[in-house]
Structure formats: C-alpha cells, structure tokens
CSV table of C-alpha atoms in Angstrom, one decimal:
chain,number,residue,atom,x,y,z
A,14,MET,CA,0.0,0.0,0.0
A,15,LEU,CA,1.3,3.4,-0.9
A,16,GLY,CA,2.0,6.0,1.8
A,17,HIS,CA,-0.4,8.5,0.1
A,18,LEU,CA,1.0,11.9,-0.7
A,19,PHE,CA,-1.1,14.7,-2.1
A,20,CYS,CA,0.0,18.2,-3.0
A,21,TYR,CA,-2.1,21.2,-2.4
A,22,ASN,CA,-0.1,24.1,-3.7
A,23,ARG,CA,2.9,24.0,-1.4
A,24,ARG,CA,1.5,21.8,1.4
A,25,MET,CA,1.7,18.0,1.2
A,26,GLU,CA,-0.6,15.6,2.9
A,27,ILE,CA,0.7,12.2,4.1
A,28,ASP,CA,-0.5,9.4,6.3
A,29,LYS,CA,1.0,8.6,9.7
A,30,GLN,CA,2.9,5.6,8.5
A,31,THR,CA,4.8,7.7,6.0
A,32,ALA,CA,5.5,10.2,8.8
A,33,ARG,CA,6.9,7.5,11.0
A,34,ARG,CA,9.0,6.0,8.3
A,35,PHE,CA,10.5,9.4,7.5
A,36,ILE,CA,11.4,10.2,11.2
A,37,LEU,CA,12.8,6.7,11.8
A,38,HIS,CA,14.9,7.0,8.6
A,39,LYS,CA,16.3,10.4,9.6
A,40,LEU,CA,17.1,9.1,13.1
A,41,LEU,CA,18.8,5.9,11.8
A,42,LEU,CA,16.3,3.6,13.3
A,43,ASP,CA,14.9,2.0,10.2
A,44,GLN,CA,18.0,0.1,9.0
A,45,PRO,CA,20.5,-2.6,10.0
A,46,LEU,CA,22.9,-1.7,12.7
A,47,LEU,CA,25.9,0.3,11.8
A,48,GLY,CA,29.5,-0.9,12.7
A,49,GLU,CA,29.1,-4.4,11.2
A,50,ALA,CA,32.5,-3.8,9.5
A,51,GLY,CA,34.2,-3.9,12.9
A,52,ASP,CA,34.9,-0.2,13.5
A,53,PRO,CA,32.6,0.9,16.3
A,54,LEU,CA,34.4,4.2,16.9
A,55,ALA,CA,33.8,5.3,13.3
A,56,ALA,CA,30.2,4.2,13.7
A,57,VAL,CA,29.8,6.3,16.9
A,58,CYS,CA,31.2,9.3,15.1
A,59,ALA,CA,28.9,8.7,12.1
A,60,VAL,CA,25.8,8.3,14.2
A,61,ILE,CA,26.3,11.4,16.4
A,62,ASN,CA,27.3,13.5,13.3
A,63,HIS,CA,24.1,12.4,11.5
A,64,LEU,CA,21.8,12.9,14.5
A,65,GLY,CA,23.4,16.3,15.3
A,66,VAL,CA,23.2,15.9,19.0
A,67,LEU,CA,23.0,13.1,21.7
A,68,GLN,CA,21.5,13.6,25.1
A,69,ILE,CA,23.5,12.6,28.2
A,70,ASP,CA,21.9,11.3,31.4
A,71,THR,CA,23.7,9.9,34.5
A,72,ILE,CA,21.0,7.4,35.6
A,73,SER,CA,22.5,3.9,35.3
A,74,VAL,CA,19.8,1.4,36.4
A,75,VAL,CA,20.8,-0.2,33.1
A,76,ALA,CA,23.3,1.3,30.6
A,77,ARG,CA,23.1,5.1,30.5
A,78,ASN,CA,20.7,6.9,28.1
A,79,GLN,CA,23.5,7.9,25.7
A,80,ASP,CA,24.8,4.3,25.6
A,81,LEU,CA,21.3,3.0,25.0
A,82,ALA,CA,20.7,5.4,22.1
A,83,LEU,CA,24.0,4.4,20.4
A,84,HIS,CA,23.4,0.7,21.2
A,85,SER,CA,20.1,0.8,19.3
A,86,ARG,CA,22.0,2.0,16.1
A,87,ILE,CA,25.4,0.4,16.3
A,88,SER,CA,26.4,-3.3,16.3
A,89,ASP,CA,28.5,-4.4,19.3
A,90,TYR,CA,28.5,-0.9,20.9
A,91,GLN,CA,30.0,-0.6,24.3
A,92,ALA,CA,30.1,2.4,26.6
A,93,GLN,CA,33.9,3.0,26.3
A,94,HIS,CA,33.4,3.7,22.6
A,95,LEU,CA,31.6,7.0,23.3
A,96,ASP,CA,34.2,7.9,26.0
A,97,GLN,CA,37.0,7.4,23.4
A,98,VAL,CA,35.5,9.8,20.8
A,99,LEU,CA,34.3,12.3,23.5
A,100,TYR,CA,37.4,12.4,25.8
A,101,GLY,CA,40.2,10.7,23.9
A,102,PRO,CA,43.2,12.4,22.3
A,103,ASP,CA,41.4,12.5,18.9
A,104,ARG,CA,38.2,13.9,20.3
A,105,ARG,CA,35.5,14.9,17.9
A,106,PHE,CA,32.7,16.0,20.2
A,107,VAL,CA,32.1,18.3,23.1
A,108,GLU,CA,29.9,17.8,26.2
A,109,THR,CA,27.8,20.8,27.2
A,110,LEU,CA,27.2,21.4,30.8
A,111,TYR,CA,23.5,22.3,30.8
A,112,PRO,CA,21.5,20.9,29.3
A,113,LEU,CA,23.7,17.7,29.0
A,114,TYR,CA,24.3,17.1,25.3
A,115,VAL,CA,27.0,15.8,23.1
A,116,TRP,CA,27.6,18.0,20.1
A,117,PRO,CA,30.0,17.7,17.2
A,118,LEU,CA,33.1,19.9,17.7
A,119,ALA,CA,32.6,21.0,14.0
A,120,ASP,CA,29.6,23.0,15.3
A,121,TYR,CA,31.4,24.5,18.2
A,122,ARG,CA,31.4,28.1,17.1
A,123,TYR,CA,27.6,27.9,16.9
A,124,ILE,CA,27.0,26.3,20.2
A,125,ARG,CA,29.6,28.0,22.3
A,126,GLN,CA,28.1,30.1,25.1
A,127,PRO,CA,29.4,33.7,25.1
A,128,GLN,CA,29.5,35.2,28.5
A,129,SER,CA,28.0,38.4,27.3
A,130,GLU,CA,24.8,36.7,26.2
A,131,GLN,CA,24.0,34.6,29.2
A,132,PRO,CA,20.5,35.0,30.6
A,133,ALA,CA,20.1,36.4,34.1
A,134,TRP,CA,19.1,33.0,35.5
A,135,TRP,CA,22.4,31.6,34.6
A,136,GLN,CA,24.5,34.3,36.2
A,137,TRP,CA,26.2,33.4,39.4
A,138,GLY,CA,23.8,34.4,42.1
A,139,GLY,CA,20.8,34.1,39.8
A,140,GLU,CA,18.5,37.1,39.9
A,141,ARG,CA,19.9,38.4,43.1
A,142,SER,CA,22.0,41.6,43.0
A,143,ASP,CA,25.5,41.7,44.6
A,144,GLU,CA,23.9,43.5,47.6
A,145,ASP,CA,21.5,40.7,48.6
A,146,SER,CA,23.5,37.7,47.3
A,147,SER,CA,25.1,35.5,49.8
A,148,VAL,CA,28.4,35.8,48.0
A,149,THR,CA,30.0,39.1,47.3
A,150,ARG,CA,31.7,40.0,44.0
A,151,SER,CA,35.2,39.9,45.5
A,152,GLU,CA,34.4,36.5,47.0
A,153,ARG,CA,33.3,35.2,43.7
A,154,GLU,CA,36.4,36.5,42.0
A,155,ALA,CA,38.5,34.8,44.6
A,156,VAL,CA,36.8,31.4,44.1
A,157,LEU,CA,37.1,31.7,40.3
A,158,GLU,CA,40.8,32.5,40.6
A,159,LEU,CA,41.2,29.5,43.1
A,160,VAL,CA,39.6,27.1,40.6
A,161,LEU,CA,41.6,28.3,37.7
A,162,SER,CA,45.0,28.4,39.5
A,163,GLU,CA,44.5,24.9,40.9
A,164,ILE,CA,43.6,23.5,37.4
A,165,VAL,CA,46.7,25.2,36.0
A,166,ARG,CA,48.8,23.7,38.7
A,167,ARG,CA,47.3,20.2,39.1
A,168,GLY,CA,45.6,19.5,35.8
A,169,PRO,CA,42.0,18.3,35.4
A,170,LEU,CA,39.9,18.6,38.6
A,171,SER,CA,36.4,18.0,39.7
A,172,SER,CA,34.5,19.9,42.4
A,173,ARG,CA,35.2,16.9,44.7
A,174,ASP,CA,38.9,17.9,44.6
A,175,PHE,CA,38.1,21.1,46.5
A,176,GLU,CA,37.4,19.9,50.1
A,177,GLY,CA,35.9,21.9,52.9
A,178,ARG,CA,34.3,24.5,50.7
A,179,PRO,CA,31.3,26.5,51.8
A,180,MET,CA,27.8,25.8,50.4
A,181,ILE,CA,26.0,28.6,48.6
A,182,PRO,CA,22.6,28.9,46.8
A,183,GLY,CA,22.7,27.3,43.4
A,184,GLY,CA,21.6,24.3,41.3
A,185,PHE,CA,18.3,22.9,42.7
A,186,ASN,CA,19.2,24.0,46.2
A,187,GLN,CA,22.7,24.5,47.5
A,188,VAL,CA,26.1,23.7,45.9
A,189,LYS,CA,29.7,24.2,46.7
A,190,ASP,CA,31.0,27.6,45.8
A,191,VAL,CA,33.6,25.9,43.6
A,192,SER,CA,30.8,24.1,41.7
A,193,GLN,CA,29.2,27.4,40.9
A,194,ALA,CA,32.6,28.7,39.8
A,195,ILE,CA,33.2,25.7,37.6
A,196,SER,CA,29.8,26.3,35.9
A,197,HIS,CA,30.7,30.0,35.5
A,198,LEU,CA,34.1,29.3,33.9
A,199,TRP,CA,32.6,26.6,31.6
A,200,ARG,CA,29.9,29.0,30.4
A,201,GLY,CA,32.7,31.5,29.7
A,202,ASP,CA,34.7,29.0,27.6
A,203,ARG,CA,37.6,29.0,30.1
A,204,ILE,CA,37.4,25.3,31.0
A,205,PHE,CA,35.9,22.2,29.4
A,206,THR,CA,35.2,18.6,30.4
A,207,ALA,CA,38.5,16.7,30.1
A,208,TYR,CA,37.0,13.3,31.0
A,209,ARG,CA,34.6,11.4,33.3
A,210,ARG,CA,35.2,8.8,35.9
A,211,SER,CA,31.9,7.1,36.4
A,212,ASN,CA,29.5,10.1,36.6
A,213,VAL,CA,32.1,12.6,37.9
A,214,ARG,CA,33.4,15.2,35.4
A,215,TYR,CA,36.9,16.5,35.5
A,216,PHE,CA,37.6,19.9,34.0
A,217,ASP,CA,40.7,21.3,32.4
A,218,LEU,CA,41.7,24.6,30.6
A,219,ALA,CA,40.0,25.1,27.2
A,220,GLU,CA,43.4,25.3,25.5
A,221,ARG,CA,44.4,21.9,26.9
A,222,VAL,CA,41.1,20.2,25.9
A,223,LEU,CA,40.0,21.6,22.5
A,224,PRO,CA,41.8,20.3,19.5
A,225,SER,CA,43.7,22.9,17.5
A,226,TRP,CA,41.5,22.4,14.4
A,227,VAL,CA,38.4,23.6,16.2
A,228,ASP,CA,37.0,26.8,14.8
A,229,SER,CA,36.1,29.1,17.8
A,230,THR,CA,35.6,32.2,15.7
A,231,PRO,CA,32.7,34.2,17.3
A,232,VAL,CA,29.4,34.0,15.3
A,233,ALA,CA,27.0,37.0,15.2
A,234,SER,CA,24.1,36.5,17.4
A,235,ALA,CA,21.5,36.6,14.6
A,236,GLU,CA,23.5,34.0,12.6
A,237,ALA,CA,23.8,31.7,15.7
A,238,LYS,CA,20.1,31.9,16.4
A,239,ARG,CA,19.1,31.1,12.9
A,240,TRP,CA,21.6,28.2,12.8
A,241,MET,CA,20.2,26.7,16.0
A,242,ALA,CA,16.6,27.2,14.8
A,243,VAL,CA,17.3,25.3,11.6
A,244,THR,CA,19.4,22.7,13.4
A,245,SER,CA,16.6,22.1,15.9
A,246,LEU,CA,14.2,21.1,13.1
A,247,ARG,CA,16.9,19.1,11.3
A,248,ILE,CA,17.5,17.1,14.6
A,249,LEU,CA,13.7,16.6,15.1
A,250,ALA,CA,13.3,15.7,11.4
A,251,LEU,CA,9.5,16.3,11.5
A,252,ALA,CA,7.7,18.4,14.1
A,253,SER,CA,4.9,20.8,14.8
A,254,SER,CA,5.6,24.5,15.5
A,255,ALA,CA,5.0,23.9,19.3
A,256,GLN,CA,7.4,20.9,19.3
A,257,TRP,CA,10.1,22.9,17.5
A,258,GLN,CA,9.8,25.7,19.9
A,259,SER,CA,10.1,23.4,22.9
A,260,ARG,CA,13.3,21.8,21.6
A,261,PHE,CA,14.7,25.1,20.4
A,262,LYS,CA,14.4,26.5,23.9
A,263,PHE,CA,16.4,23.6,25.3
A,264,PHE,CA,19.1,23.8,22.7
A,265,TYR,CA,19.4,27.6,22.8
A,266,ALA,CA,19.5,27.9,26.5
A,267,GLN,CA,22.6,30.0,26.6
A,268,THR,CA,20.8,33.3,25.8
A,269,ASP,CA,17.6,35.0,26.7
A,270,LEU,CA,15.2,34.6,23.7
A,271,SER,CA,11.7,35.8,24.1
A,272,THR,CA,8.6,34.0,22.8
A,273,ALA,CA,8.2,36.9,20.3
A,274,GLU,CA,11.7,36.3,19.0
A,275,ARG,CA,11.1,32.6,18.6
A,276,LYS,CA,7.9,33.2,16.8
A,277,GLN,CA,9.6,35.7,14.5
A,278,LEU,CA,12.3,33.2,13.7
A,279,TRP,CA,9.7,30.6,12.9
A,280,ALA,CA,7.8,33.0,10.7
A,281,ASP,CA,11.0,34.0,8.8
A,282,LEU,CA,12.0,30.4,8.2
A,283,THR,CA,8.6,29.4,6.9
A,284,ALA,CA,8.3,32.5,4.8
A,285,ASP,CA,11.6,32.0,3.1
A,286,GLY,CA,10.9,28.3,2.4
A,287,THR,CA,13.5,26.9,4.7
A,288,PHE,CA,10.7,25.1,6.6
A,289,ALA,CA,8.1,23.2,4.6
A,290,PRO,CA,4.6,22.4,5.9
A,291,VAL,CA,3.0,19.0,5.7
A,292,GLN,CA,-0.4,17.9,6.8
A,293,ILE,CA,-0.7,14.4,8.4
A,294,VAL,CA,-4.0,12.6,8.1
A,295,GLY,CA,-5.6,12.3,11.5
A,296,VAL,CA,-3.4,15.0,13.1
A,297,LYS,CA,-4.9,18.4,13.7
A,298,SER,CA,-1.8,20.6,13.7
A,299,PRO,CA,0.4,20.9,10.6
A,300,TYR,CA,3.9,19.5,10.9
A,301,TYR,CA,7.1,20.8,9.3
A,302,LEU,CA,10.3,19.5,7.9
A,303,LEU,CA,13.3,21.1,6.2
A,304,ALA,CA,12.6,21.9,2.6
A,305,GLU,CA,15.8,20.1,1.6
A,306,ASP,CA,14.2,16.9,3.0
A,307,VAL,CA,11.0,17.1,0.9
A,308,PRO,CA,12.3,14.8,-1.9
A,309,LEU,CA,13.1,12.1,0.7
A,310,LEU,CA,9.5,12.4,2.1
A,311,GLU,CA,8.1,12.3,-1.4
A,312,GLN,CA,10.1,9.2,-2.2
A,313,LEU,CA,9.0,7.4,1.0
A,314,ALA,CA,5.4,8.3,0.4
A,315,SER,CA,5.4,6.9,-3.2
A,316,THR,CA,7.3,3.7,-2.2
A,317,PRO,CA,5.1,0.8,-1.0
A,318,LEU,CA,6.3,-0.4,2.4
A,319,ALA,CA,6.9,-3.9,1.1
A,320,ASP,CA,9.3,-2.5,-1.6
A,321,ASP,CA,11.3,-0.3,0.8
A,322,PRO,CA,14.7,-1.9,1.4
A,323,GLN,CA,14.9,0.0,4.7
A,324,ALA,CA,11.6,-1.4,6.0
A,325,ALA,CA,12.9,-4.5,7.6
A,326,LEU,CA,11.2,-5.4,10.9
A,327,ASN,CA,14.1,-4.4,13.1
A,328,LEU,CA,13.4,-4.5,16.8
A,329,GLN,CA,15.1,-2.1,19.2
A,330,PHE,CA,14.7,-0.9,22.8
A,331,ILE,CA,14.5,2.9,22.6
A,332,ALA,CA,16.3,5.0,25.3
A,333,PRO,CA,13.9,7.2,27.3
A,334,LEU,CA,15.7,10.3,26.2
A,335,ASP,CA,16.5,9.2,22.7
A,336,ASN,CA,16.0,11.9,20.1
A,337,LEU,CA,12.9,10.0,18.9
A,338,MET,CA,11.2,10.3,22.3
A,339,TRP,CA,11.8,14.0,23.2
A,340,GLU,CA,8.5,15.3,22.0
A,341,ARG,CA,5.8,13.1,23.7
A,342,GLY,CA,3.0,14.9,21.8
A,343,ARG,CA,4.6,13.7,18.5
A,344,ILE,CA,4.9,10.2,19.8
A,345,ALA,CA,1.1,10.3,20.7
A,346,ASP,CA,0.2,11.9,17.3
A,347,LEU,CA,2.2,9.7,15.0
A,348,PHE,CA,2.8,6.4,16.9
A,349,GLU,CA,-0.4,6.5,18.9
A,350,PHE,CA,1.8,5.5,21.9
A,351,ASP,CA,1.3,6.9,25.4
A,352,TYR,CA,4.7,7.4,27.1
A,353,ILE,CA,5.8,9.1,30.3
A,354,TRP,CA,9.3,8.7,31.7
A,355,GLU,CA,8.4,7.9,35.3
A,356,VAL,CA,11.8,8.1,37.1
A,357,TYR,CA,10.6,11.2,38.9
A,358,VAL,CA,7.1,9.9,39.6
A,359,PRO,CA,6.5,8.4,43.1
A,360,ALA,CA,6.6,4.6,43.0
A,361,VAL,CA,2.9,4.3,44.1
A,362,LYS,CA,1.8,6.5,41.2
A,363,ARG,CA,3.8,4.8,38.4
A,364,ARG,CA,1.8,3.1,35.7
A,365,TRP,CA,4.6,1.2,33.9
A,366,GLY,CA,7.8,1.3,36.0
A,367,TYR,CA,10.9,3.2,36.9
A,368,TYR,CA,13.0,3.1,33.8
A,369,VAL,CA,10.8,2.0,31.0
A,370,LEU,CA,12.1,1.6,27.4
A,371,PRO,CA,9.7,1.6,24.5
A,372,ILE,CA,10.0,-1.3,22.0
A,373,LEU,CA,10.3,-0.3,18.4
A,374,TYR,CA,9.3,-3.0,15.9
A,375,GLY,CA,9.4,-1.9,12.2
A,376,ASN,CA,7.8,1.5,12.3
A,377,GLN,CA,5.6,1.0,15.3
A,378,LEU,CA,6.1,1.3,19.0
A,379,VAL,CA,4.6,-2.0,20.0
A,380,GLY,CA,5.3,-2.3,23.7
A,381,ARG,CA,7.6,-1.5,26.7
A,382,LEU,CA,9.9,-3.1,29.2
A,383,ASP,CA,11.1,-2.0,32.6
A,384,PRO,CA,14.7,-3.4,33.0
A,385,LYS,CA,17.3,-3.4,35.8
A,386,ALA,CA,20.9,-4.5,35.5
A,387,GLU,CA,21.9,-6.5,38.6
A,388,ARG,CA,25.5,-6.0,38.0
A,389,LYS,CA,27.0,-8.1,40.8
A,390,ALA,CA,24.8,-11.1,39.9
A,391,LYS,CA,25.4,-10.4,36.2
A,392,ARG,CA,21.7,-10.7,35.7
A,393,LEU,CA,19.3,-8.6,33.6
A,394,LEU,CA,16.0,-8.4,35.4
A,395,ILE,CA,12.9,-7.3,33.4
A,396,HIS,CA,10.4,-6.2,36.0
A,397,SER,CA,7.7,-6.0,33.4
A,398,LEU,CA,7.4,-6.7,29.7
A,399,HIS,CA,4.2,-5.4,28.0
A,400,LEU,CA,2.9,-5.3,24.5
A,401,GLU,CA,0.3,-2.7,23.6
A,402,PRO,CA,-3.2,-4.2,23.3
A,403,ALA,CA,-3.2,-3.4,19.5
A,404,HIS,CA,0.0,-5.5,19.2
A,405,ALA,CA,-0.7,-8.3,21.6
A,406,HIS,CA,-1.0,-10.8,18.8
A,407,LEU,CA,2.8,-10.4,18.2
A,408,ALA,CA,3.4,-12.5,21.3
A,409,SER,CA,2.6,-15.6,19.2
A,410,ASP,CA,4.3,-14.4,16.0
A,411,PRO,CA,7.6,-16.4,15.5
A,412,ALA,CA,9.3,-13.6,13.7
A,413,PHE,CA,8.6,-11.1,16.5
A,414,ARG,CA,9.6,-13.6,19.2
A,415,SER,CA,12.8,-14.3,17.5
A,416,ALA,CA,13.6,-10.6,17.1
A,417,LEU,CA,12.7,-9.9,20.7
A,418,ALA,CA,14.9,-12.7,21.9
A,419,ALA,CA,17.8,-11.4,19.9
A,420,ALA,CA,17.3,-7.9,21.2
A,421,LEU,CA,17.2,-9.1,24.8
A,422,HIS,CA,20.5,-11.1,24.2
A,423,ARG,CA,22.2,-7.9,22.8
A,424,PHE,CA,20.8,-5.9,25.7
A,425,MET,CA,22.3,-8.5,28.2
A,426,HIS,CA,25.7,-8.2,26.5
A,427,LEU,CA,25.6,-4.4,26.7
A,428,ASN,CA,24.8,-4.6,30.5
A,429,GLY,CA,27.3,-7.3,31.3
A,430,ALA,CA,24.6,-9.9,32.1
A,431,THR,CA,24.8,-13.6,31.6
A,432,GLN,CA,21.4,-14.4,33.0
A,433,LEU,CA,17.9,-13.1,32.2
A,434,ALA,CA,14.8,-13.1,34.4
A,435,ILE,CA,11.3,-11.7,33.5
A,436,SER,CA,9.1,-11.0,36.5
A,437,HIS,CA,5.9,-10.1,34.7
A,438,ALA,CA,4.8,-10.1,31.1
A,439,GLU,CA,1.6,-9.3,29.2
A,440,PRO,CA,0.8,-11.4,27.3
A,441,PRO,CA,2.1,-14.0,29.8
A,442,THR,CA,3.5,-16.2,26.9
A,443,LEU,CA,6.4,-13.8,26.7
A,444,LEU,CA,7.7,-15.1,30.0
A,445,THR,CA,9.1,-18.2,28.1
A,446,LEU,CA,11.7,-15.9,26.5
A,447,ALA,CA,13.7,-16.1,29.8
A,448,LEU,CA,13.8,-19.9,29.7
C-alpha cells in the first residue's frame, strides 16, 4: 500500500505511516545496525554527526541513556566507545554542561556560550544583586581564581577535589562555591570537560582540551540563532511548531530569547521556504520539515512499504531520552503510543515502571519493558514486559519472538549480564523468553 502523498499548492498531505517512516529514517532507526565492518568508533562518530546531538543522562539502572541510544543504532556498541571519541586524544565531540548534550566539535562556534549573552538566571547568584547575594563580587572572583589556578597547577579537577568549601545557593538547592565557579568558567569557555570517571566530570583549561583544528571564531548573534533554529528542526526531522519551539528552547538555553523572537524566527524560516509544511492525516496541527528533505519524504510516500529496502522489521529498545522520544506529543500523534518517563514519579503512582524503554518493531512502538541490571549477579531483570493491546498478537508471532529474543540477548551483553529473568509479562506467553 502506498504512503499516500497529495500536494495542495505547497502543502503536502501524508499518512501517519509515512511520517513514522520518515522520522525513523532520519534518526537511523529503520535500517540494519551500523558498525558491522568492525569499526565501532567510526560508527559512533557517524551516528552522532548524523543525529546532530546526543542527550546525556547519568541514571544507570541499566546502561546510560546515551549508551542505550547508540546501542540501538550500532552493532557491538560498548560504553567505552563513546568515551573514546568524546574524551580521547582525537576527540571529535564536546559535552555541554547544561543541558547535558554531546555536540560535534565541528559545530562548536555555533553552540559556544558567550558570557555576554548569558541569561540572568544563569549568572552566578541568579537574579539576586550583589547586595543581597550570599556571595560578594570579591568572594566570587577569589573562588574563580582559586579554581583556575588549581587546574593550571594540578591538571584536570572535579568539584570533589576542593574539600571543605562552603555551600551557597545554586543548582536545585545549594552547591559548593567551587561548583558554581566551575559552571561560570565553563559558560565563559575558560574550561571544558576533560574526561569522566563514572559520573564525575573533571575539567581542564580550554586550550588543553579543545583540538587545534576547532573553529572558535565568534558568530554573530543573529546567525547563531538562525543556525540553531534550523538545526533544531533538522534534529527533530519532522515536528509541529510547538514541538520545534520546545526543543529550540532547550538547545538555545545560553541566551535570553523571548517568545516573540522565537515566533519571528519561525515566521521568517517558513516564509523564506527553509521550513516546509506537511499535513498528516488524522493529526490536527500541521507538521514541518526542512525543505531540503521534501524529496526524501516524497520518495517514501510513493514507495510501497513492502518495496522499501529500509523497511525490515528491526526490533530495538529505545532509550527514554532518545531523540525519537523527546516530544511526547509527537509520539502520541504519529505512533499512537502513550509514554511518560516515570523516574521522577513516586513509585505508588507509576503506571509502567521506573526506567521503561519503548519497544520499536518496524515503524511501530509495540510495547515497553522495565529493566534493571543487577551487575553483581550479572543478571538482567525485566520487572515487566508489556505489548500494547493493539499489538498483543505479536506474542505468538515467530518472527517477532525471534527478534525480541535477539534484542534481549544484545541488551544483556551491553549490560554485562549472563542471566535473564522476567518477573511479569503481558501477554504471559512472553515469559518463556527467559527460559
């Protein structure tokens, strides 16, 4: 069956299946795993460069979010592969401090965070003036100088290396004064993450971290905003205006940008044809994609799913903060899948579990699992494994069961497990996968 594409002047109309296929293709989730040639480092670089950005999270009930995202796209991926391209001598990427993302260093001049453009809520002391702040200007300068001089003298340091420091307002409550100083210096491009040990970051001087080839030439504010606006839609692939604004706010957090400015950017980019509208059957709000991607969308819409070489029924467990899952409204609109990341929901109010991963099969989100890596026992425990009611029939489908078993085996390997246990499954016949 064709994907159905109709053109009304400049606006196309497509069905949900075509929209899903397009997004999954752009996010490298519709094809065989990369890295089969035996070069996982090259595959990691290729994936991040293609996606444009990768979100970092430190929760490690199983492999971390960034590792799960790469694992779902790369054969034989292991966590040390990201660390090597992010922190190794031939680093190609930079880790931003807040929000926590990995960006290509090739884009550094656009994502760097000039001190002069920081919003008030990022300034040391927040919205408080020097008069009513708990830390005076001279005290701040002294702490900044302390951190810099110690890094110069001792090399990469974390906030833990500064013992006995006073606590001041910051973060979500109170932080060490040196932690606030590290954030301040990072936002001013004075220091960067040199490496991590577990979840602890160690910072070093920018000139000792950034490769010499990195272009740090300042970019005019208007150019940087437009670049980030276009990049936000490129990363999303297909999104509504509201979804684009939500992600753009996250990405462009380094400067104050009013709602009016965002709306004007959107208006300019739609008016000049950079953003192209598309209407999705059954979805009220129009969606948009980059005009340069319209030929790909047209190709997918005119290619029967059975004839699409990328339409193999791959099965992957999707990270909760994967680029695919960022906009939950889009997931509901196009995949008809209800998903809430419940790590911050009280246990008694959780519907699905603590760290639930959606299950992608073909171009559908067909279920979810709540895993936990019991590392000492080398066991992967699946608290619950659920198929959506509309896809419950897959539990008796041999092809699906084989794909699910293979995915669980790969997931065990990623998490260092040699045993598998499933506590609860719906339908219950899925419990036999652990036998």
